[in-house]
Coordinates of N, CA and C in Angstrom, one line a residue:
M1 N 44.6 -76.1 -83.1 CA 43.3 -75.7 -83.2 C 42.3 -76.8 -82.7
G2 N 42.6 -78.0 -83.1 CA 41.7 -79.2 -82.8 C 41.7 -79.4 -81.3
M3 N 42.8 -79.1 -80.5 CA 42.8 -79.3 -79.1 C 41.8 -78.3 -78.4
Y4 N 41.8 -77.1 -78.9 CA 40.9 -76.1 -78.3 C 39.4 -76.4 -78.6
T5 N 39.1 -77.0 -79.7 CA 37.7 -77.4 -80.0 C 37.3 -78.6 -79.1
H6 N 38.2 -79.5 -78.8 CA 38.0 -80.6 -77.9 C 37.7 -80.1 -76.5
T7 N 38.6 -79.2 -76.1 CA 38.4 -78.6 -74.7 C 37.1 -77.8 -74.6
N8 N 36.7 -77.1 -75.6 CA 35.5 -76.4 -75.6 C 34.3 -77.3 -75.6
Q9 N 34.4 -78.4 -76.3 CA 33.3 -79.4 -76.3 C 33.1 -80.0 -74.9
K10 N 34.2 -80.3 -74.3 CA 34.2 -80.9 -72.9 C 33.6 -79.9 -71.9
L11 N 34.0 -78.6 -72.1 CA 33.4 -77.5 -71.2 C 31.9 -77.4 -71.4
I12 N 31.5 -77.4 -72.6 CA 30.1 -77.3 -72.9 C 29.3 -78.5 -72.3
Q13 N 29.9 -79.7 -72.5 CA 29.2 -80.9 -71.9 C 29.1 -80.8 -70.4
L14 N 30.2 -80.3 -69.7 CA 30.2 -80.1 -68.3 C 29.1 -79.1 -67.9
I15 N 29.0 -78.0 -68.6 CA 28.0 -77.0 -68.3 C 26.6 -77.5 -68.4
V16 N 26.3 -78.3 -69.5 CA 25.0 -78.9 -69.7 C 24.7 -79.9 -68.6
I17 N 25.6 -80.7 -68.2 CA 25.4 -81.7 -67.1 C 25.1 -81.0 -65.8
L18 N 25.9 -80.0 -65.5 CA 25.6 -79.2 -64.2 C 24.3 -78.5 -64.3
Y19 N 23.9 -78.0 -65.4 CA 22.6 -77.3 -65.6 C 21.4 -78.3 -65.3
F20 N 21.5 -79.5 -65.8 CA 20.4 -80.4 -65.7 C 20.5 -81.3 -64.5
M21 N 21.6 -81.2 -63.7 CA 21.7 -82.0 -62.5 C 20.8 -81.4 -61.5
P22 N 20.1 -82.3 -60.7 CA 19.2 -81.7 -59.7 C 20.0 -81.0 -58.6
E23 N 19.4 -80.0 -58.1 CA 20.1 -79.2 -57.0 C 20.2 -80.0 -55.8
I24 N 21.3 -80.1 -55.1 CA 21.5 -80.8 -53.9 C 21.4 -79.8 -52.8
T25 N 20.4 -80.1 -51.9 CA 20.2 -79.2 -50.7 C 20.2 -80.0 -49.4
S26 N 20.6 -79.4 -48.4 CA 20.5 -80.0 -47.1 C 19.2 -79.7 -46.4
K27 N 18.9 -80.5 -45.4 CA 17.7 -80.3 -44.7 C 17.9 -80.3 -43.2
F28 N 17.4 -79.3 -42.5 CA 17.6 -79.2 -41.0 C 16.3 -79.8 -40.4
E29 N 16.5 -80.6 -39.3 CA 15.4 -81.1 -38.5 C 15.7 -81.0 -37.0
F30 N 14.7 -80.5 -36.3 CA 14.9 -80.4 -34.8 C 14.9 -81.8 -34.3
T31 N 15.7 -82.1 -33.3 CA 15.7 -83.4 -32.6 C 15.3 -83.3 -31.1
N32 N 15.5 -82.1 -30.5 CA 15.2 -82.0 -29.1 C 15.3 -80.5 -28.7
I33 N 14.6 -80.2 -27.6 CA 14.8 -78.8 -27.0 C 14.7 -79.0 -25.5
I34 N 15.6 -78.3 -24.8 CA 15.7 -78.4 -23.3 C 15.7 -76.9 -22.8
C35 N 14.7 -76.6 -21.9 CA 14.6 -75.3 -21.4 C 14.7 -75.4 -19.9
N36 N 15.5 -74.4 -19.3 CA 15.7 -74.5 -17.8 C 15.7 -73.1 -17.3
C37 N 14.8 -72.8 -16.3 CA 14.9 -71.6 -15.6 C 15.9 -71.8 -14.4
V38 N 17.0 -71.2 -14.5 CA 18.1 -71.4 -13.5 C 17.7 -70.7 -12.2
D39 N 17.0 -69.5 -12.3 CA 16.6 -68.8 -11.2 C 15.0 -68.9 -11.1
E40 N 14.6 -69.8 -10.3 CA 13.1 -70.1 -10.2 C 12.3 -69.0 -9.5
K41 N 13.0 -68.0 -8.9 CA 12.3 -66.9 -8.3 C 12.1 -65.8 -9.4
F42 N 12.8 -65.9 -10.5 CA 12.7 -64.9 -11.6 C 11.7 -65.4 -12.7
C43 N 11.8 -66.7 -13.0 CA 10.9 -67.2 -14.2 C 10.5 -68.6 -13.9
A44 N 9.5 -69.0 -14.7 CA 8.9 -70.3 -14.7 C 8.6 -70.7 -16.1
M45 N 8.9 -72.0 -16.5 CA 8.6 -72.5 -17.8 C 7.1 -73.0 -17.8
D46 N 6.3 -72.3 -18.5 CA 4.9 -72.7 -18.7 C 4.9 -73.9 -19.6
Y47 N 5.7 -73.9 -20.7 CA 5.8 -75.0 -21.6 C 7.1 -74.9 -22.4
C48 N 7.7 -76.0 -22.8 CA 8.8 -76.0 -23.6 C 8.8 -77.4 -24.3
Y49 N 8.5 -77.4 -25.6 CA 8.3 -78.8 -26.2 C 8.6 -78.7 -27.7
L50 N 8.9 -79.9 -28.2 CA 9.1 -80.1 -29.6 C 7.9 -81.0 -30.1
K51 N 7.1 -80.5 -31.0 CA 5.9 -81.2 -31.4 C 6.1 -81.8 -32.8
S52 N 5.9 -83.1 -33.0 CA 6.0 -83.7 -34.3 C 4.6 -84.0 -34.8
V53 N 4.2 -83.2 -35.8 CA 2.9 -83.3 -36.4 C 2.8 -84.6 -37.3
N54 N 3.9 -84.7 -38.1 CA 4.0 -85.9 -38.9 C 5.5 -86.1 -39.1
R55 N 5.9 -87.1 -40.0 CA 7.3 -87.4 -40.1 C 8.1 -86.2 -40.7
S56 N 7.5 -85.3 -41.4 CA 8.2 -84.2 -42.1 C 7.9 -82.8 -41.5
Y57 N 7.1 -82.7 -40.5 CA 6.7 -81.4 -40.0 C 6.8 -81.4 -38.4
K58 N 7.8 -80.7 -37.9 CA 8.0 -80.5 -36.5 C 8.1 -79.0 -36.2
Y59 N 7.7 -78.7 -35.0 CA 7.9 -77.3 -34.6 C 8.2 -77.3 -33.1
L60 N 8.8 -76.2 -32.6 CA 9.0 -76.0 -31.2 C 8.3 -74.8 -30.7
S61 N 7.9 -74.9 -29.4 CA 7.2 -73.8 -28.7 C 7.7 -73.7 -27.3
V62 N 7.8 -72.4 -26.9 CA 8.3 -72.1 -25.5 C 7.4 -71.0 -25.0
K63 N 7.1 -71.1 -23.7 CA 6.5 -69.9 -23.0 C 7.2 -69.8 -21.6
V64 N 7.8 -68.7 -21.4 CA 8.5 -68.4 -20.1 C 7.6 -67.3 -19.4
H65 N 7.2 -67.7 -18.2 CA 6.4 -66.7 -17.4 C 7.4 -65.9 -16.5
L66 N 7.4 -64.6 -16.7 CA 8.3 -63.8 -15.9 C 7.7 -63.5 -14.5
L67 N 8.4 -63.8 -13.5 CA 7.8 -63.6 -12.1 C 8.2 -62.2 -11.5
Q68 N 9.3 -61.6 -12.1 CA 9.7 -60.3 -11.6 C 10.0 -59.3 -12.8
P69 N 8.9 -59.0 -13.5 CA 9.1 -58.0 -14.6 C 9.3 -56.6 -14.0
P70 N 9.8 -55.6 -14.7 CA 10.2 -55.6 -16.1 C 11.7 -56.0 -16.2
I71 N 12.0 -56.4 -17.4 CA 13.5 -56.6 -17.7 C 14.0 -55.3 -18.3
T72 N 15.0 -54.8 -17.7 CA 15.6 -53.5 -18.2 C 17.1 -53.7 -18.6
N73 N 17.7 -54.8 -18.2 CA 19.1 -55.1 -18.5 C 19.3 -56.6 -18.8
A74 N 19.5 -56.9 -20.1 CA 19.6 -58.3 -20.5 C 20.8 -58.5 -21.3
K75 N 21.5 -59.7 -21.1 CA 22.6 -60.1 -21.9 C 22.2 -61.6 -22.3
V76 N 22.6 -61.9 -23.6 CA 22.3 -63.2 -24.1 C 23.6 -63.8 -24.7
N77 N 24.0 -65.0 -24.3 CA 25.1 -65.7 -24.8 C 24.6 -66.8 -25.7
F78 N 25.0 -66.7 -27.0 CA 24.7 -67.8 -28.0 C 25.9 -68.5 -28.3
A79 N 25.8 -69.9 -28.3 CA 27.0 -70.7 -28.6 C 26.5 -71.8 -29.5
M80 N 27.3 -72.2 -30.5 CA 26.9 -73.3 -31.4 C 27.9 -74.4 -31.2
Y81 N 27.4 -75.6 -31.1 CA 28.2 -76.8 -30.9 C 27.9 -77.8 -32.0
K82 N 28.9 -78.6 -32.4 CA 28.7 -79.6 -33.4 C 29.2 -80.9 -32.7
R83 N 28.5 -82.0 -33.0 CA 28.8 -83.3 -32.3 C 30.0 -84.0 -33.0
F84 N 31.1 -84.1 -32.3 CA 32.3 -84.9 -32.7 C 32.7 -85.6 -31.4
S85 N 32.2 -86.8 -31.2 CA 32.5 -87.6 -30.0 C 32.1 -86.7 -28.8
G86 N 30.8 -86.3 -28.8 CA 30.3 -85.3 -27.8 C 30.2 -83.9 -28.5
Y87 N 29.5 -83.0 -27.9 CA 29.3 -81.7 -28.5 C 30.6 -80.8 -28.2
K88 N 31.1 -80.3 -29.3 CA 32.3 -79.4 -29.2 C 32.0 -78.1 -29.8
P89 N 32.6 -77.0 -29.3 CA 32.4 -75.7 -29.8 C 32.6 -75.6 -31.3
F90 N 31.6 -74.9 -32.0 CA 31.7 -74.8 -33.5 C 31.3 -73.4 -33.9
L91 N 32.2 -72.7 -34.5 CA 32.0 -71.5 -35.2 C 31.6 -70.2 -34.3
Y92 N 30.6 -70.3 -33.5 CA 30.1 -69.1 -32.8 C 30.0 -69.3 -31.3
N93 N 30.4 -68.3 -30.6 CA 30.1 -68.1 -29.2 C 30.2 -66.6 -28.9
I94 N 29.0 -66.0 -28.8 CA 29.0 -64.6 -28.7 C 28.0 -64.2 -27.6
T95 N 28.3 -63.0 -26.9 CA 27.4 -62.5 -25.9 C 27.0 -61.1 -26.4
V96 N 25.7 -60.8 -26.4 CA 25.2 -59.5 -26.8 C 24.3 -58.9 -25.8
D97 N 24.1 -57.6 -25.9 CA 23.1 -56.9 -25.1 C 21.8 -57.2 -25.7
G98 N 20.9 -57.9 -24.9 CA 19.6 -58.3 -25.4 C 18.7 -57.1 -25.7
C99 N 18.8 -56.1 -24.9 CA 17.9 -54.9 -25.1 C 18.3 -54.2 -26.3
K100 N 19.6 -54.0 -26.6 CA 20.1 -53.4 -27.8 C 19.7 -54.2 -29.1
L101 N 19.8 -55.5 -28.9 CA 19.4 -56.4 -30.0 C 17.9 -56.3 -30.4
L102 N 17.1 -56.2 -29.3 CA 15.6 -56.1 -29.6 C 15.3 -54.7 -30.2
K103 N 16.1 -53.7 -29.8 CA 15.8 -52.3 -30.3 C 16.4 -52.1 -31.7
N104 N 17.5 -52.7 -32.0 CA 18.2 -52.4 -33.3 C 18.7 -53.7 -33.9
R105 N 18.1 -54.2 -35.0 CA 18.4 -55.5 -35.6 C 19.8 -55.4 -36.2
K106 N 20.4 -54.3 -36.5 CA 21.7 -54.1 -37.1 C 22.8 -54.1 -36.0
Y107 N 22.4 -54.2 -34.7 CA 23.3 -54.1 -33.6 C 24.4 -55.2 -33.7
N108 N 24.0 -56.4 -34.0 CA 25.0 -57.5 -34.1 C 24.5 -58.5 -35.1
P109 N 25.0 -58.5 -36.4 CA 24.5 -59.4 -37.4 C 24.5 -60.8 -37.1
V110 N 25.6 -61.3 -36.4 CA 25.7 -62.7 -36.0 C 24.6 -63.1 -35.0
A111 N 24.4 -62.3 -34.0 CA 23.3 -62.6 -33.0 C 22.0 -62.5 -33.7
N112 N 21.8 -61.5 -34.6 CA 20.5 -61.4 -35.3 C 20.3 -62.7 -36.2
Y113 N 21.3 -63.3 -36.7 CA 21.2 -64.5 -37.4 C 20.5 -65.6 -36.6
F114 N 21.0 -65.8 -35.3 CA 20.3 -66.7 -34.4 C 19.0 -66.3 -33.9
F115 N 18.9 -65.0 -33.6 CA 17.8 -64.5 -32.8 C 16.7 -64.0 -33.7
G116 N 17.0 -63.6 -34.9 CA 16.1 -62.9 -35.8 C 14.8 -63.7 -36.1
F117 N 14.9 -65.0 -36.4 CA 13.7 -65.7 -36.8 C 12.9 -66.0 -35.6
F118 N 13.4 -66.1 -34.3 CA 12.6 -66.2 -33.1 C 11.9 -64.9 -32.9
K119 N 12.5 -63.8 -33.2 CA 11.9 -62.5 -33.0 C 10.6 -62.3 -33.8
T120 N 10.7 -62.8 -35.0 CA 9.5 -62.7 -35.9 C 8.4 -63.6 -35.5
L121 N 8.7 -64.7 -34.8 CA 7.7 -65.7 -34.5 C 7.4 -65.7 -33.0
S122 N 7.6 -64.6 -32.3 CA 7.4 -64.5 -30.9 C 6.8 -63.2 -30.6
N123 N 6.6 -62.9 -29.3 CA 6.2 -61.6 -28.8 C 7.4 -60.8 -28.4
L124 N 8.6 -61.1 -28.8 CA 9.8 -60.3 -28.6 C 9.9 -59.2 -29.6
N125 N 8.9 -58.4 -29.7 CA 8.9 -57.4 -30.8 C 9.0 -56.0 -30.3
H126 N 9.5 -55.8 -29.1 CA 9.8 -54.4 -28.6 C 11.0 -54.5 -27.7
S127 N 11.5 -53.3 -27.4 CA 12.7 -53.2 -26.6 C 12.4 -53.1 -25.1
C128 N 13.5 -53.0 -24.3 CA 13.4 -52.9 -22.9 C 12.8 -51.6 -22.5
P129 N 12.1 -51.4 -21.4 CA 11.8 -52.4 -20.4 C 10.8 -53.4 -21.0
Y130 N 11.0 -54.7 -20.7 CA 10.1 -55.8 -21.2 C 9.3 -56.3 -20.0
H131 N 8.0 -56.3 -20.2 CA 7.0 -56.6 -19.1 C 6.3 -57.9 -19.3
E132 N 6.3 -58.4 -20.5 CA 5.4 -59.6 -20.8 C 6.1 -60.9 -20.7
D133 N 5.3 -62.0 -20.6 CA 5.9 -63.3 -20.7 C 6.5 -63.5 -22.1
I134 N 7.5 -64.4 -22.2 CA 8.1 -64.6 -23.5 C 7.5 -65.8 -24.1
I135 N 7.0 -65.6 -25.3 CA 6.3 -66.7 -26.0 C 6.9 -66.9 -27.4
V136 N 7.4 -68.1 -27.7 CA 7.9 -68.4 -29.0 C 7.0 -69.5 -29.5
D137 N 6.3 -69.3 -30.5 CA 5.2 -70.2 -30.9 C 5.4 -70.8 -32.3
K138 N 5.5 -72.1 -32.3 CA 5.5 -72.9 -33.5 C 6.6 -72.5 -34.5
V139 N 7.8 -72.5 -34.0 CA 9.0 -72.3 -34.9 C 9.3 -73.6 -35.6
T140 N 9.2 -73.6 -36.9 CA 9.4 -74.8 -37.7 C 10.9 -74.8 -38.2
S141 N 11.3 -76.0 -38.6 CA 12.7 -76.1 -39.2 C 12.8 -75.4 -40.5
N142 N 11.7 -75.1 -41.2 CA 11.7 -74.5 -42.5 C 12.4 -73.1 -42.4
I143 N 12.2 -72.4 -41.3 CA 12.9 -71.1 -41.1 C 14.4 -71.3 -41.0
I144 N 14.8 -72.3 -40.2 CA 16.2 -72.6 -40.0 C 16.8 -73.2 -41.3
N145 N 16.1 -73.9 -42.0 CA 16.6 -74.5 -43.3 C 17.2 -73.4 -44.2
H146 N 16.5 -72.3 -44.3 CA 16.9 -71.2 -45.1 C 18.2 -70.6 -44.6
H147 N 18.3 -70.4 -43.3 CA 19.5 -69.8 -42.7 C 20.7 -70.8 -42.7
A148 N 20.4 -72.1 -42.5 CA 21.5 -73.1 -42.3 C 22.0 -73.7 -43.7
T149 N 21.2 -73.4 -44.7 CA 21.6 -74.0 -46.0 C 21.8 -73.0 -47.1
A150 N 21.0 -71.9 -47.1 CA 21.1 -71.0 -48.2 C 21.9 -69.7 -47.8
V151 N 21.7 -69.2 -46.6 CA 22.3 -67.9 -46.2 C 23.8 -68.2 -45.8
L152 N 24.0 -69.2 -45.0 CA 25.3 -69.5 -44.5 C 25.4 -71.1 -44.4
P153 N 25.8 -71.7 -45.5 CA 25.9 -73.2 -45.5 C 26.7 -73.8 -44.4
F154 N 26.2 -74.8 -43.8 CA 26.9 -75.6 -42.8 C 27.1 -77.0 -43.2
P155 N 28.2 -77.7 -42.7 CA 28.4 -79.1 -43.1 C 27.3 -79.9 -42.4
E156 N 27.0 -81.1 -42.9 CA 26.1 -82.0 -42.3 C 26.5 -82.5 -41.0
G157 N 25.6 -82.8 -40.1 CA 25.9 -83.3 -38.8 C 24.9 -82.9 -37.8
D158 N 25.2 -83.2 -36.5 CA 24.3 -82.9 -35.4 C 24.8 -81.6 -34.7
Y159 N 23.9 -80.7 -34.4 CA 24.2 -79.4 -33.9 C 23.4 -79.2 -32.6
L160 N 24.0 -78.3 -31.8 CA 23.3 -77.8 -30.6 C 23.5 -76.2 -30.6
V161 N 22.4 -75.5 -30.4 CA 22.5 -74.1 -30.2 C 22.1 -73.8 -28.8
E162 N 23.0 -73.3 -28.0 CA 22.7 -73.1 -26.6 C 22.7 -71.6 -26.3
S163 N 21.7 -71.1 -25.5 CA 21.7 -69.7 -25.2 C 21.5 -69.6 -23.7
H164 N 22.3 -68.7 -23.1 CA 22.2 -68.4 -21.7 C 21.7 -67.0 -21.5
W165 N 20.7 -66.8 -20.8 CA 20.1 -65.5 -20.6 C 20.4 -64.9 -19.2
F166 N 21.0 -63.7 -19.2 CA 21.4 -63.0 -18.0 C 20.6 -61.8 -17.9
I167 N 19.9 -61.6 -16.8 CA 19.1 -60.4 -16.5 C 19.8 -59.8 -15.2
D168 N 20.1 -58.5 -15.3 CA 20.9 -57.8 -14.2 C 22.1 -58.6 -13.8
D169 N 22.8 -59.1 -14.8 CA 24.1 -59.9 -14.7 C 24.0 -61.2 -13.9
I170 N 22.8 -61.7 -13.8 CA 22.5 -63.0 -13.1 C 21.9 -63.9 -14.1
E171 N 22.5 -65.1 -14.2 CA 22.0 -66.1 -15.2 C 20.6 -66.5 -14.7
R172 N 19.6 -66.4 -15.6 CA 18.2 -66.7 -15.3 C 17.7 -67.9 -16.0
A173 N 18.1 -68.1 -17.3 CA 17.5 -69.2 -18.0 C 18.6 -69.7 -19.1
V174 N 18.4 -71.0 -19.4 CA 19.2 -71.7 -20.4 C 18.3 -72.4 -21.4
F175 N 18.6 -72.3 -22.7 CA 17.8 -73.0 -23.7 C 18.8 -73.7 -24.6
K176 N 18.5 -75.0 -24.8 CA 19.3 -75.8 -25.7 C 18.4 -76.4 -26.8
V177 N 18.8 -76.1 -28.1 CA 18.0 -76.5 -29.2 C 18.9 -77.5 -30.0
F178 N 18.5 -78.7 -30.2 CA 19.3 -79.7 -30.9 C 18.7 -79.9 -32.2
G179 N 19.5 -80.2 -33.2 CA 19.0 -80.5 -34.6 C 20.1 -81.3 -35.4
T180 N 19.6 -81.8 -36.5 CA 20.5 -82.5 -37.4 C 20.3 -81.9 -38.8
L181 N 21.5 -81.7 -39.4 CA 21.5 -81.2 -40.8 C 22.0 -82.3 -41.7
S182 N 21.1 -82.7 -42.6 CA 21.5 -83.9 -43.4 C 21.3 -83.6 -44.9

């Protein structure tokens, strides 16, 4: 009987310690963004930058000017890389129908994971045919923090999310977003 009481006391002590222990959370921070219009007859980058307002607040903004609208057939390849002596494939590499993704958020949950927060902070709010320039304005790491730490926890390290955009089965643009999870 005494052994069970000792075990219960230890269990209660562990529960109390865990309850009062501060929560350990990771933090995502953008480190770079690279945008490239592969087909300069189709699109032009008006701007693509990472802005550091202060040491703890950064955001990225992108504006792609479409030279040959409308977009009626789009595919997007999303790939995630983690740095291990160079960037190596990590966890995801998917290609989705961009028009279906814009039209139906339940079309592909993994793609929506990457694309969903950009959709809410951009003018990508309607389906194909798409006539407007693409504007992603002031995406902060706070949005990604929730996805990379609470929704689907990732190990600490340096990451790259690369997306290749194909319009009419021709590669038109490539975006690379770099960040650190610490």
